[in-house]
């Protein structure tokens, strides 16, 4: 924290003293236990790489989705139809959701995930990514059971 002031108030002095006290405790602990603290080195590129991998997995899964008339990707009318039913997924529960609804929800959340990442809201994007991952697992289970 950087503080700028003409004079140090009592509350500022108290905060500074408490910070120094805690830092001394942490340094003593680190020295005693051989801990060499390192800064977090995760770059934005790392996060966008994860999103790209997630997209590739989603594309592969949804591209192989069987709509009942042979396997084909989700485009045009299929995509619109899948999105229409997506609202039912949340009210009915995932287990009862038709596969098309699940596909639509995955697509909607993927778009939201990218929107959050574009707005640099990486924690939100990560939470959505985790939810998409769970939904894809559910869809894979449905496919394996022959329900998709």
N, CA, C and O of each residue as an XYZ file, in Angstrom:
592
protein
N       0.850     -1.171      0.000
C       0.000      0.000      0.000
C       0.888      1.223      0.000
O       1.866      1.300      0.744
N       0.542      2.169     -0.834
C       1.240      3.454     -0.851
C       0.315      4.483     -0.244
O      -0.832      4.633     -0.666
N       0.826      5.199      0.763
C       0.019      6.241      1.391
C       0.719      7.575      1.186
O       1.936      7.684      1.337
N      -0.061      8.579      0.843
C       0.460      9.922      0.662
C      -0.282     10.846      1.615
O      -1.513     10.853      1.652
N       0.463     11.617      2.380
C      -0.172     12.530      3.327
C       0.842     13.591      3.737
O       2.054     13.402      3.636
N       0.307     14.699      4.197
C       1.166     15.774      4.709
C       1.661     15.443      6.109
O       2.766     15.817      6.499
N       0.823     14.738      6.851
C       1.208     14.345      8.214
C       0.625     12.968      8.506
O      -0.356     12.547      7.894
N       1.244     12.283      9.444
C       0.783     10.947      9.828
C      -0.203     11.098     10.976
O       0.128     11.618     12.042
N      -1.422     10.631     10.733
C      -2.448     10.675     11.781
C      -2.258      9.492     12.722
O      -1.487      8.577     12.435
N      -2.966      9.518     13.846
C      -2.873      8.426     14.814
C      -3.319      7.105     14.181
O      -2.688      6.071     14.402
N      -4.402      7.132     13.396
C      -4.889      5.899     12.777
C      -3.903      5.387     11.737
O      -3.730      4.177     11.594
N      -3.256      6.292     11.010
C      -2.240      5.863     10.040
C      -1.048      5.237     10.764
O      -0.527      4.206     10.339
N      -0.626      5.860     11.847
C       0.504      5.333     12.610
C       0.173      3.950     13.151
O       1.018      3.055     13.137
N      -1.051      3.776     13.625
C      -1.472      2.474     14.145
C      -1.448      1.433     13.024
O      -0.951      0.325     13.229
N      -1.970      1.765     11.854
C      -1.990      0.826     10.723
C      -0.570      0.468     10.293
O      -0.283     -0.696     10.015
N       0.305      1.442     10.237
C       1.700      1.204      9.836
C       2.389      0.311     10.861
O       3.089     -0.633     10.493
N       2.196      0.603     12.140
C       2.805     -0.217     13.197
C       2.302     -1.662     13.135
O       3.085     -2.601     13.282
N       0.989     -1.838     12.917
C       0.418     -3.183     12.840
C       0.959     -3.935     11.629
O       1.248     -5.128     11.714
N       1.094     -3.247     10.517
C       1.649     -3.869      9.305
C       3.090     -4.304      9.556
O       3.478     -5.413      9.190
N       3.870     -3.446     10.171
C       5.270     -3.790     10.468
C       5.358     -4.954     11.446
O       6.219     -5.821     11.296
N       4.469     -4.986     12.459
C       4.451     -6.087     13.424
C       4.146     -7.404     12.711
O       4.825     -8.405     12.939
N       3.133     -7.405     11.854
C       2.765     -8.624     11.134
C       3.857     -9.046     10.163
O       4.128    -10.238     10.016
N       4.484     -8.083      9.501
C       5.566     -8.406      8.575
C       6.726     -9.068      9.316
O       7.315    -10.029      8.820
N       7.052     -8.561     10.494
C       8.146     -9.149     11.287
C       7.826    -10.598     11.651
O       8.700    -11.462     11.588
N       6.578    -10.863     12.029
C       6.168    -12.234     12.356
C       6.303    -13.131     11.124
O       6.796    -14.254     11.223
N       5.867    -12.634      9.962
C       5.926    -13.429      8.734
C       7.374    -13.701      8.324
O       7.703    -14.815      7.917
N       8.227    -12.701      8.427
C       9.635    -12.885      8.064
C      10.292    -13.899      8.999
O      11.067    -14.743      8.550
N       9.987    -13.820     10.299
C      10.550    -14.787     11.261
C      10.082    -16.196     10.929
O      10.878    -17.134     10.972
N       8.805    -16.361     10.601
C       8.270    -17.674     10.229
C       8.963    -18.194      8.968
O       9.389    -19.347      8.912
N       9.068    -17.332      7.966
C       9.699    -17.740      6.708
C      11.144    -18.162      6.927
O      11.587    -19.161      6.361
N      11.880    -17.420      7.734
C      13.280    -17.744      8.016
C      13.382    -19.072      8.752
O      14.213    -19.912      8.408
N      12.551    -19.261      9.750
C      12.567    -20.490     10.555
C      12.227    -21.722      9.723
O      12.803    -22.788      9.943
N      11.305    -21.595      8.774
C      10.835    -22.737      7.991
C      11.432    -22.810      6.588
O      11.021    -23.649      5.785
N      12.391    -21.948      6.286
C      13.045    -21.994      4.985
C      12.141    -21.614      3.824
O      12.336    -22.095      2.708
N      11.164    -20.766      4.068
C      10.236    -20.339      3.022
C      10.826    -19.140      2.295
O      11.225    -18.152      2.912
N      10.874    -19.245      0.975
C      11.342    -18.133      0.148
C      10.147    -17.648     -0.672
O       9.888    -18.176     -1.753
N       9.421    -16.653     -0.172
C       8.195    -16.230     -0.870
C       8.503    -15.730     -2.280
O       9.468    -15.001     -2.511
N       7.658    -16.143     -3.202
C       7.804    -15.749     -4.606
C       6.517    -15.054     -5.052
O       5.426    -15.428     -4.623
N       6.647    -14.058     -5.899
C       5.434    -13.402     -6.396
C       4.677    -14.319     -7.347
O       5.257    -15.205     -7.975
N       3.393    -14.094     -7.441
C       2.569    -14.828     -8.382
C       2.973    -14.390     -9.785
O       2.982    -13.195    -10.082
N       3.302    -15.329    -10.634
C       3.803    -14.995    -11.960
C       2.849    -15.407    -13.071
O       3.281    -15.660    -14.196
N       1.591    -15.475    -12.775
C       0.612    -15.851    -13.771
C       0.328    -14.646    -14.663
O      -0.002    -13.565    -14.174
N       0.455    -14.837    -15.937
C       0.252    -13.753    -16.883
C      -1.137    -13.851    -17.485
O      -1.762    -14.912    -17.477
N      -1.604    -12.741    -17.999
C      -2.895    -12.734    -18.675
C      -2.875    -13.729    -19.828
O      -3.889    -14.369    -20.109
N      -1.741    -13.865    -20.494
C      -1.627    -14.816    -21.604
C      -1.897    -16.240    -21.116
O      -2.486    -17.039    -21.845
N      -1.475    -16.564    -19.895
C      -1.744    -17.887    -19.337
C      -3.246    -18.124    -19.218
O      -3.740    -19.209    -19.525
N      -3.957    -17.110    -18.773
C      -5.406    -17.236    -18.608
C      -6.078    -17.375    -19.961
O      -6.974    -18.201    -20.129
N      -5.651    -16.571    -20.930
C      -6.270    -16.662    -22.257
C      -5.923    -17.987    -22.923
O      -6.726    -18.507    -23.699
N      -4.761    -18.542    -22.645
C      -4.416    -19.875    -23.150
C      -5.363    -20.923    -22.581
O      -5.807    -21.821    -23.297
N      -5.672    -20.807    -21.287
C      -6.612    -21.744    -20.664
C      -7.988    -21.635    -21.312
O      -8.652    -22.644    -21.548
N      -8.411    -20.409    -21.599
C      -9.700    -20.216    -22.256
C      -9.695    -20.826    -23.652
O     -10.690    -21.411    -24.079
N      -8.582    -20.692    -24.360
C      -8.492    -21.270    -25.704
C      -8.567    -22.796    -25.648
O      -9.221    -23.417    -26.486
N      -7.904    -23.398    -24.669
C      -7.972    -24.855    -24.511
C      -9.390    -25.293    -24.175
O      -9.881    -26.299    -24.688
N     -10.039    -24.529    -23.310
C     -11.418    -24.841    -22.940
C     -12.331    -24.729    -24.161
O     -13.236    -25.544    -24.339
N     -12.094    -23.723    -24.998
C     -12.879    -23.554    -26.228
C     -12.693    -24.740    -27.167
O     -13.660    -25.243    -27.739
N     -11.460    -25.181    -27.321
C     -11.189    -26.314    -28.205
C     -11.914    -27.561    -27.704
O     -12.482    -28.317    -28.493
N     -11.889    -27.768    -26.400
C     -12.592    -28.918    -25.816
C     -14.099    -28.785    -26.029
O     -14.768    -29.760    -26.371
N     -14.629    -27.587    -25.827
C     -16.061    -27.354    -26.019
C     -16.444    -27.582    -27.476
O     -17.444    -28.239    -27.764
N     -15.643    -27.036    -28.400
C     -15.931    -27.217    -29.823
C     -15.930    -28.696    -30.197
O     -16.795    -29.155    -30.943
N     -14.960    -29.434    -29.679
C     -14.885    -30.865    -29.988
C     -16.109    -31.602    -29.441
O     -16.682    -32.453    -30.122
N     -16.503    -31.277    -28.224
C     -17.653    -31.940    -27.618
C     -18.943    -31.578    -28.348
O     -19.717    -32.460    -28.722
N     -19.173    -30.295    -28.550
C     -20.417    -29.864    -29.170
C     -20.448    -30.182    -30.659
O     -21.518    -30.384    -31.232
N     -19.283    -30.225    -31.279
C     -19.215    -30.575    -32.700
C     -19.581    -32.016    -32.958
O     -19.988    -32.364    -34.067
N     -19.443    -32.863    -31.949
C     -19.772    -34.278    -32.114
C     -21.158    -34.604    -31.575
O     -21.553    -35.769    -31.539
N     -21.893    -33.585    -31.158
C     -23.185    -33.819    -30.546
C     -24.165    -34.387    -31.562
O     -24.260    -33.901    -32.689
N     -24.890    -35.419    -31.152
C     -25.841    -36.108    -32.032
C     -27.241    -35.570    -31.757
O     -27.750    -35.692    -30.643
N     -27.859    -34.978    -32.766
C     -29.210    -34.435    -32.618
C     -30.279    -35.428    -33.029
O     -31.442    -35.055    -33.179
N     -29.909    -36.675    -33.213
C     -30.906    -37.671    -33.551
C     -30.927    -38.028    -35.024
O     -31.491    -39.059    -35.389
N     -30.337    -37.221    -35.877
C     -30.291    -37.509    -37.318
C     -28.837    -37.577    -37.767
O     -28.471    -37.039    -38.813
N     -28.042    -38.221    -36.992
C     -26.625    -38.312    -37.325
C     -25.863    -37.238    -36.579
O     -26.446    -36.266    -36.099
N     -24.567    -37.419    -36.486
C     -23.746    -36.460    -35.754
C     -23.468    -35.271    -36.648
O     -23.165    -35.421    -37.831
N     -23.577    -34.082    -36.064
C     -23.231    -32.873    -36.783
C     -22.966    -31.763    -35.777
O     -23.356    -31.854    -34.613
N     -22.322    -30.757    -36.226
C     -21.997    -29.631    -35.357
C     -23.233    -28.800    -35.079
O     -24.283    -28.999    -35.689
N     -23.099    -27.882    -34.165
C     -24.202    -27.024    -33.783
C     -24.056    -25.721    -34.539
O     -23.169    -24.917    -34.251
N     -24.933    -25.519    -35.506
C     -24.895    -24.300    -36.287
C     -26.317    -23.873    -36.583
O     -27.255    -24.662    -36.464
N     -26.467    -22.637    -36.965
C     -27.737    -22.120    -37.451
C     -28.916    -22.469    -36.576
O     -28.949    -22.123    -35.395
N     -29.898    -23.165    -37.164
C     -31.143    -23.479    -36.465
C     -30.895    -24.345    -35.238
O     -31.580    -24.191    -34.227
N     -29.921    -25.255    -35.313
C     -29.642    -26.111    -34.153
C     -29.198    -25.268    -32.962
O     -29.652    -25.478    -31.837
N     -28.301    -24.307    -33.221
C     -27.800    -23.457    -32.159
C     -28.937    -22.625    -31.568
O     -29.061    -22.517    -30.348
N     -29.760    -22.042    -32.424
C     -30.878    -21.233    -31.938
C     -31.860    -22.095    -31.152
O     -32.353    -21.677    -30.105
N     -32.140    -23.273    -31.642
C     -33.064    -24.171    -30.952
C     -32.517    -24.609    -29.607
O     -33.261    -24.706    -28.632
N     -31.224    -24.872    -29.552
C     -30.620    -25.295    -28.294
C     -30.672    -24.171    -27.269
O     -30.898    -24.416    -26.084
N     -30.461    -22.926    -27.729
C     -30.472    -21.802    -26.799
C     -31.864    -21.523    -26.264
O     -32.001    -21.110    -25.112
N     -32.902    -21.736    -27.062
C     -34.266    -21.464    -26.604
C     -34.601    -22.275    -25.367
O     -35.210    -21.753    -24.434
N     -34.219    -23.525    -25.344
C     -34.579    -24.400    -24.233
C     -33.654    -24.286    -23.049
O     -33.903    -24.918    -22.022
N     -32.602    -23.509    -23.149
C     -31.606    -23.469    -22.088
C     -32.187    -22.992    -20.763
O     -31.710    -23.397    -19.703
N     -33.197    -22.148    -20.802
C     -33.776    -21.651    -19.555
C     -34.384    -22.787    -18.742
O     -34.426    -22.699    -17.515
N     -34.854    -23.843    -19.386
C     -35.461    -24.958    -18.670
C     -34.439    -25.729    -17.845
O     -34.801    -26.393    -16.874
N     -33.182    -25.648    -18.216
C     -32.157    -26.432    -17.533
C     -32.098    -26.076    -16.060
O     -32.045    -26.968    -15.214
N     -32.106    -24.817    -15.745
C     -31.974    -24.387    -14.362
C     -33.201    -24.731    -13.527
O     -33.060    -25.048    -12.346
N     -34.380    -24.679    -14.091
C     -35.568    -24.956    -13.299
C     -35.811    -26.446    -13.145
O     -36.319    -26.878    -12.110
N     -35.461    -27.246    -14.151
C     -35.718    -28.678    -14.108
C     -34.611    -29.452    -13.410
O     -34.847    -30.563    -12.936
N     -33.426    -28.900    -13.338
C     -32.276    -29.609    -12.795
C     -31.495    -30.239    -13.926
O     -32.066    -30.616    -14.950
N     -30.203    -30.354    -13.747
C     -29.336    -30.821    -14.827
C     -29.639    -32.252    -15.246
O     -29.614    -32.555    -16.439
N     -29.924    -33.132    -14.307
C     -30.130    -34.527    -14.654
C     -31.328    -34.704    -15.575
O     -31.328    -35.595    -16.425
N     -32.350    -33.866    -15.417
C     -33.560    -34.001    -16.215
C     -33.500    -33.187    -17.502
O     -34.401    -33.291    -18.334
N     -32.467    -32.386    -17.680
C     -32.380    -31.485    -18.829
C     -32.117    -32.267    -20.101
O     -31.253    -33.143    -20.128
N     -32.855    -31.955    -21.155
C     -32.545    -32.579    -22.430
C     -31.151    -32.143    -22.881
O     -30.682    -31.059    -22.536
N     -30.516    -32.991    -23.640
C     -29.152    -32.701    -24.076
C     -29.074    -31.394    -24.860
O     -28.096    -30.655    -24.741
N     -30.102    -31.105    -25.662
C     -30.082    -29.869    -26.443
C     -30.064    -28.639    -25.537
O     -29.383    -27.655    -25.824
N     -30.813    -28.708    -24.450
C     -30.832    -27.598    -23.505
C     -29.469    -27.432    -22.849
O     -28.999    -26.314    -22.642
N     -28.847    -28.542    -22.530
C     -27.532    -28.514    -21.916
C     -26.514    -27.905    -22.869
O     -25.664    -27.117    -22.455
N     -26.598    -28.267    -24.141
C     -25.706    -27.701    -25.151
C     -25.901    -26.194    -25.230
O     -24.928    -25.440    -25.267
N     -27.155    -25.752    -25.256
C     -27.430    -24.321    -25.321
C     -26.877    -23.573    -24.129
O     -26.328    -22.481    -24.277
N     -27.018    -24.150    -22.951
C     -26.501    -23.512    -21.743
C     -24.974    -23.440    -21.788
O     -24.394    -22.426    -21.400
N     -24.327    -24.490    -22.252
C     -22.866    -24.479    -22.380
C     -22.440    -23.349    -23.307
O     -21.483    -22.631    -23.019
N     -23.156    -23.191    -24.423
C     -22.812    -22.128    -25.364
C     -23.018    -20.744    -24.749
O     -22.180    -19.859    -24.917
N     -24.116    -20.557    -24.047
C     -24.384    -19.259    -23.420
C     -23.316    -18.923    -22.386
O     -22.803    -17.804    -22.354
N     -22.987    -19.890    -21.547
C     -21.988    -19.641    -20.512
C     -20.607    -19.407    -21.109
O     -19.828    -18.610    -20.587
N     -20.303    -20.098    -22.200
C     -19.018    -19.880    -22.864
C     -18.926    -18.444    -23.368
O     -17.881    -17.805    -23.243
N     -20.011    -17.941    -23.935
C     -20.025    -16.547    -24.382
C     -19.856    -15.597    -23.196
O     -19.118    -14.616    -23.284
N     -20.539    -15.889    -22.088
C     -20.396    -15.059    -20.895
C     -18.964    -15.098    -20.369
O     -18.429    -14.079    -19.932
N     -18.351    -16.275    -20.413
C     -16.976    -16.430    -19.948
C     -16.041    -15.537    -20.758
O     -15.180    -14.860    -20.198
N     -16.216    -15.541    -22.075
C     -15.366    -14.709    -22.925
C     -15.632    -13.225    -22.689
O     -14.708    -12.412    -22.714
N     -16.889    -12.879    -22.461
C     -17.209    -11.490    -22.154
C     -16.538    -11.030    -20.871
O     -15.996     -9.927    -20.807
N     -16.575    -11.878    -19.849
C     -15.938    -11.534    -18.576
C     -14.427    -11.394    -18.749
O     -13.819    -10.481    -18.190
N     -13.824    -12.290    -19.517
C     -12.374    -12.207    -19.743
C     -12.029    -10.945    -20.525
O     -11.017    -10.302    -20.245
N     -12.859    -10.585    -21.501
C     -12.609     -9.373    -22.293
C     -12.682     -8.122    -21.417
O     -12.005     -7.128    -21.679
N     -13.509     -8.184    -20.375
C     -13.638     -7.063    -19.449
C     -12.636     -7.162    -18.297
O     -12.723     -6.413    -17.324
N     -11.681     -8.096    -18.417
C     -10.627     -8.325    -17.428
C     -11.183     -8.758    -16.068
O     -10.565     -8.511    -15.032
N     -12.340     -9.397    -16.077
C     -12.924     -9.958    -14.853
C     -12.575    -11.444    -14.821
O     -13.428    -12.302    -15.047
N     -11.318    -11.728    -14.539
C     -10.806    -13.083    -14.665
C     -11.359    -14.026    -13.609
O     -11.505    -15.220    -13.873
N     -11.666    -13.527    -12.431
C     -12.245    -14.408    -11.414
C     -13.639    -14.860    -11.840
O     -14.004    -16.020    -11.651
N     -14.413    -13.947    -12.412
C     -15.740    -14.302    -12.911
C     -15.602    -15.307    -14.047
O     -16.311    -16.312    -14.093
N     -14.675    -15.020    -14.967
C     -14.452    -15.929    -16.095
C     -14.054    -17.321    -15.607
O     -14.493    -18.325    -16.168
N     -13.232    -17.383    -14.575
C     -12.804    -18.681    -14.040
C     -13.973    -19.440    -13.425
O     -14.085    -20.654    -13.598
N     -14.845    -18.730    -12.708
C     -16.017    -19.397    -12.126
C     -16.932    -19.940    -13.226
O     -17.447    -21.054    -13.123
N     -17.126    -19.148    -14.272
C     -17.963    -19.605    -15.380
C     -17.299    -20.788    -16.074
O     -17.972    -21.748    -16.450
N     -15.977    -20.722    -16.245
C     -15.236    -21.830    -16.857
C     -15.453    -23.118    -16.085
O     -15.657    -24.177    -16.679
N     -15.410    -23.031    -14.757
C     -15.622    -24.211    -13.925
C     -17.040    -24.755    -14.086
O     -17.246    -25.969    -14.111
N     -18.010    -23.856    -14.194
C     -19.389    -24.302    -14.382
C     -19.559    -24.967    -15.750
O     -20.237    -25.988    -15.868
N     -18.937    -24.383    -16.786
C     -18.996    -24.975    -18.126
C     -18.366    -26.361    -18.103
O     -18.874    -27.288    -18.733
N     -17.268    -26.500    -17.385
C     -16.598    -27.791    -17.284
C     -17.517    -28.840    -16.670
O     -17.566    -29.976    -17.142
N     -18.243    -28.468    -15.622
C     -19.187    -29.392    -14.984
C     -20.320    -29.760    -15.945
O     -20.732    -30.919    -16.007
N     -20.817    -28.782    -16.687
C     -21.897    -29.048    -17.641
C     -21.426    -29.963    -18.763
O     -22.173    -30.831    -19.215
N     -20.197    -29.771    -19.209
C     -19.651    -30.639    -20.256
C     -19.484    -32.062    -19.745
O     -19.693    -33.025    -20.482
N     -19.102    -32.189    -18.469
C     -18.987    -33.522    -17.884
C     -20.360    -34.196    -17.878
O     -20.480    -35.381    -18.192
N     -21.390    -33.435    -17.518
C     -22.756    -33.962    -17.512
C     -23.166    -34.382    -18.920
O     -23.767    -35.442    -19.092
N     -22.855    -33.575    -19.924
C     -23.203    -33.896    -21.311
C     -22.470    -35.153    -21.775
O     -23.041    -35.996    -22.466
N     -21.207    -35.269    -21.391
C     -20.451    -36.482    -21.760
C     -21.077    -37.718    -21.123
O     -21.146    -38.773    -21.753
N     -21.531    -37.594    -19.884
C     -22.177    -38.716    -19.214
C     -23.471    -39.071    -19.922
O     -23.799    -40.249    -20.065
N     -24.208    -38.066    -20.365
C     -25.442    -38.324    -21.096
C     -25.141    -39.041    -22.416
O     -25.853    -39.969    -22.800
N     -24.083    -38.606    -23.107
C     -23.693    -39.252    -24.367
C     -23.288    -40.701    -24.118
O     -23.675    -41.602    -24.862
N     -22.506    -40.915    -23.063
C     -22.050    -42.262    -22.759
C     -23.224    -43.186    -22.418
O     -23.197    -44.381    -22.710
N     -24.251    -42.607    -21.796
C     -25.417    -43.412    -21.431
C     -26.410    -43.553    -22.583
O     -27.426    -44.237    -22.458
N     -26.107    -42.900    -23.702
C     -26.971    -43.002    -24.880
C     -28.187    -42.094    -24.827
O     -29.151    -42.308    -25.560
N     -28.153    -41.076    -23.961
C     -29.275    -40.149    -23.848
C     -29.089    -38.897    -24.694
O     -29.977    -38.045    -24.735
N     -27.972    -38.776    -25.354
C     -27.725    -37.580    -26.146
C     -27.582    -37.929    -27.609
O     -27.368    -37.044    -28.437
